[in-house]
Structures are given as C-alpha cells and as structure tokens.
Amino acid sequence: MSGMSDVKCSSCTLGSCAIYTLSSNELEDMELNTCQAGYSKGEIITKQGTPLNSVIYLRSGFVKEFMWHESVADQVIQLIKPRSYIGLKGLYTNSSSVFSYQAITNVEVCFIEKEVFGRIVRGNGNFGQEILIALSKESISNHKRFLNLNQKQIFGKVAGLIIYLSEEVYESSLFELHLKRAELAHMIASTRESVTRALKWFHNEGIIQMKKNTVSIEQMERLSEIAKRG
Amino acid sequence: MSGMSDVKCSSCTLGSCAIYTLSSNELEDMELNTCQAGYSKGEIITKQGTPLNSVIYLRSGFVKEFMWHESVADQVIQLIKPRSYIGLKGLYTNSSSVFSYQAITNVEVCFIEKEVFGRIVRGNGNFGQEILIALSKESISNHKRFLNLNQKQIFGKVAGLIIYLSEEVYESSLFELHLKRAELAHMIASTRESVTRALKWFHNEGIIQMKKNTVSIEQMERLSEIAKRG
DNA sequence: AACAGAATGTGATATATATCACACCTTATT
DNA sequence: AATAAGGTGTGATATATATCACATTCTGTT
C-alpha cells in the first residue's frame, strides 16, 4: 500500500457519475471522511471477514472480487473496472466484508465511510439514483456471467468468459488477461488445463489471437456462437 | 390474469419497507400510476423482449425469473419471494424486459410506472435507500447461488440449491417445491435425472425428507457439508 | 547470465455425469 | 372408469473433461 498525494473529491478527475450530483456541502462532507490509497498489483485490499466500514471507490486499475472457499480453491466472483464502487452491495449489511478484493493491476482507491455515504444517499435522491444505477448495472452484468455458467461444455464457457471480459470488464476487443489460467478456470467452474486447451483451440482456429497475455477477439461472431451453442 | 379488487397503496398491508418512507403526496403519486393484477400458477407475467415500463411489486406468491435461451432449455435465474420488487435491476436500463417472469403459485402484483418510481427515488432519499437495500440483498443472495455453481459435483450443487431455496426463498426448512425436476436442474446446470438421483439419495440418507413435493431438511449440518465439499 | 519457482502446455487415463431408453406414477380430461 | 399426457424414477452406456504426470516456457532474483 503505497502513499500518494491526496486529491480532493471536488477536484477529482476520476470521480463517479454519482458525485456530480453532490452539492458543495455534501462534497465537503465526503471529502472529510474519505481517504485515498494506492495498491500495487497483487496486493490484497480487503480480506473477507475483516471489518469494513467503508465503500471503496476504484479510481483506476482493476480489482478482483473473490472468496477463499474452504476446501475448494479460491472462487473469483467478478472483475471490477475503474470508476466503479467496490462492495456497494455490502453497504447496508454487516460491517465485515463478505468478499476479498485484490488489486490485479496497480490501483488507486478511495475509502468512503459507510455512514457518510448513507447520509448522502438519504439526503440526496439524485445521488441515490446514481448509486442505484451502478448497482443495477453490476447486477445485470453478473447475471450474464451467471447464465454463461449454465452452459455445460467448457468451450462454451470459456467463450462466454472471454466475451464477458471483453464487454463487461475491459470494454475492448483487445485486452490483457490479468488473471492466470487457474483463476480464469475458477470463474467458470473448470480447470487450468481445460482453459488452456480451449484458448489454444480458439487461437488455432483464428477466433482469437493471443500473444503473451494479450487477447484480441478476431471473430466475435463465431465466439458468441460457441458461447451460445457450446 | 384474473381481476381483483384494488387496494390503495396507502392502505396496503402487503407493502414493501420502502413505501413506509413515502409522504402522503408521494403515496398518492404512486397510487395514481400503479395498477394491480393477479396471475394464477403457471401464467407468464412478462416475457423477455416485451416492453416493460413498470417496476413490478410482488405482493404475494412466488415468481420464477428465467430466460428462454436459444438452443438450450430455459434457464432459471432465481425465484422471487413475496414482498419484493421484480425487475428492479432493469429500472434504469432499456424499456424492454431482459428476463421473463412466471407465476409459480397464485400471485398478486402491482405494476408501478418506472417514471414515477424514478421520480420518487430522486425526490426522497430514504425511499432510494430502501430500494438500494433491496437491490443489495438480491445481489448478495444471487452471489450465493453463483458460488454454489462453482461446485463441480452435482451432489454438492443440489445440496446448495436446497439450501438456497430454504434460506433465500422460502425462509423455512420445510417448503414445497414449486419447480419441477427439470427446472431445478436448469438452476444448477445439470439434468433432470441427476437431480432426481441426488434428491433420492439425500432422502434415503435421511438428510432431507420428501413427500409429494414437500421438502423438509432434516440434517442441515450434513447438507451444508455436502454443499461445501461436494 | 544463471538459477529457481511459478505458470503454462500437452498427452494418457480415469471418472463423473450426461444421455438414452423405457417403466412407472400422477394428474387431468373425456 | 378409462385414457392420455406430463412428469418422475431407474438402469446401461457413452462421453466430455477432470485428473495426473511431466515437459516446457516464462518471470523475477541473486
């Protein structure tokens, strides 16, 4: 967790849509109860079970939301893209984090105290609306992954995963894979080896191109066909 | 879709937590833009792709959220319990429904125009907060099912499904299965036959008891052990 | 540059479960 | 009561993929 020069919320260029709805008073309220931090690739931001009295705003970088599951290997729930809130869904539950969050690139975040956050939601319906929108979008995005898991064949699941990463996370047909094979596998209830084989096959067929860890989708049509039919 | 005598929002005994935050003006606004309906078991409430300019409030009964997926059989996303909002996550997206909703018992619902709903959210932060809470809870509940799918063995998945139904939907260790075997299977990416076998085995082991379509969880410990370890 | 450790690729095999085929049961309809 | 139709139970078989074991490549550190 590396230090960094603090940016005021009011002058932040990486803020959420939501903060544009805030009055200067509200903004100041938030500023006073927010603290900024940087993490480098690989660092854990919060661990499940740990107290967490903040909503975390991801200014830049990508974060992995996951759980360490008893016997089973870690389960990756989703990847979070920059300019989104982390752990919003925990805002109104208990004070300890349900999930763990890890920086998968270098990352800048802000910790906003839950209490202030809630106060502002209650006081400013427009802010609430924006948060509601954010949460809805996350929810729908997760549903897509969910549906993908109902696909039985791994090739279909891997194809769906690539599409998810491209559309919901990296928002580009060209992106770097920040997760290793085993983690990708854990996102679709499969194994490292099976993911390797699927990616290799897609590559050989010219459906995607992979050099190093950079994926480029070449034939989206075929890819989504595979994601649908298996 | 059977008719029924209309209840005013202000005198509704089956309202959400959220509506208790409303002023009488807001309540009236809602009343004027809400219409009530009843469906009987099996009826489709909304079909995916169909225009939907309302948030639907489920006063009583249970509803299945699902998609008809191209080649593949229907995919059940979740079951919705009474006194919750249906399609909240679609409030701020497009005007056509992403999912289909079917009554799996007799059901009473209210259609509240999205526009009014949004207006009230913006005007009343406390209402917004309650909606946010509802959405968060739904989100977390779905995450649990999600994690369960990452379980590879069917016995584990079926066990997890039973726990989900008991804890998140029916809120009792004794409940009636409103879904048929094939639909249960579609919730966990498995098959009718495998679900049959798993349930049979649980029954024989005395972990659950099943008569007709009523399930009673007898040994929660073992069930959750199976859900965890497979 | 050399090394160690991690991550990834690859083939052979085992195995869980999907699939198939059919029997049985339940429910509704005539 | 008889019939039909939808749902469920059950065994035999096929098959996709997990598992295993090892080779290869990549990564960062001394």
Tab-separated table of C-alpha atoms (C1' of nucleotides) in Angstrom, chain A residues 152-155, chain C residues 13-19, chain D residues 14-18:
chain	number	residue	atom	x	y	z
A	152	LYS	CA	-22.342	-27.254	-19.974
A	153	GLN	CA	-19.458	-27.539	-22.423
A	154	ILE	CA	-16.183	-25.885	-21.415
A	155	PHE	CA	-15.586	-24.441	-24.832
C	13	DT	C1'	-6.155	-42.179	-18.288
C	14	DA	C1'	-9.969	-42.323	-15.048
C	15	DT	C1'	-14.373	-40.998	-13.806
C	16	DA	C1'	-18.496	-38.445	-13.009
C	17	DT	C1'	-22.453	-37.486	-15.144
C	18	DA	C1'	-24.984	-36.617	-19.375
C	19	DT	C1'	-27.573	-39.188	-22.444
D	14	DA	C1'	-21.207	-43.062	-23.946
D	15	DT	C1'	-18.502	-39.188	-23.479
D	16	DA	C1'	-16.628	-34.884	-22.013
D	17	DT	C1'	-13.496	-33.303	-19.035
D	18	DA	C1'	-11.135	-33.657	-14.620
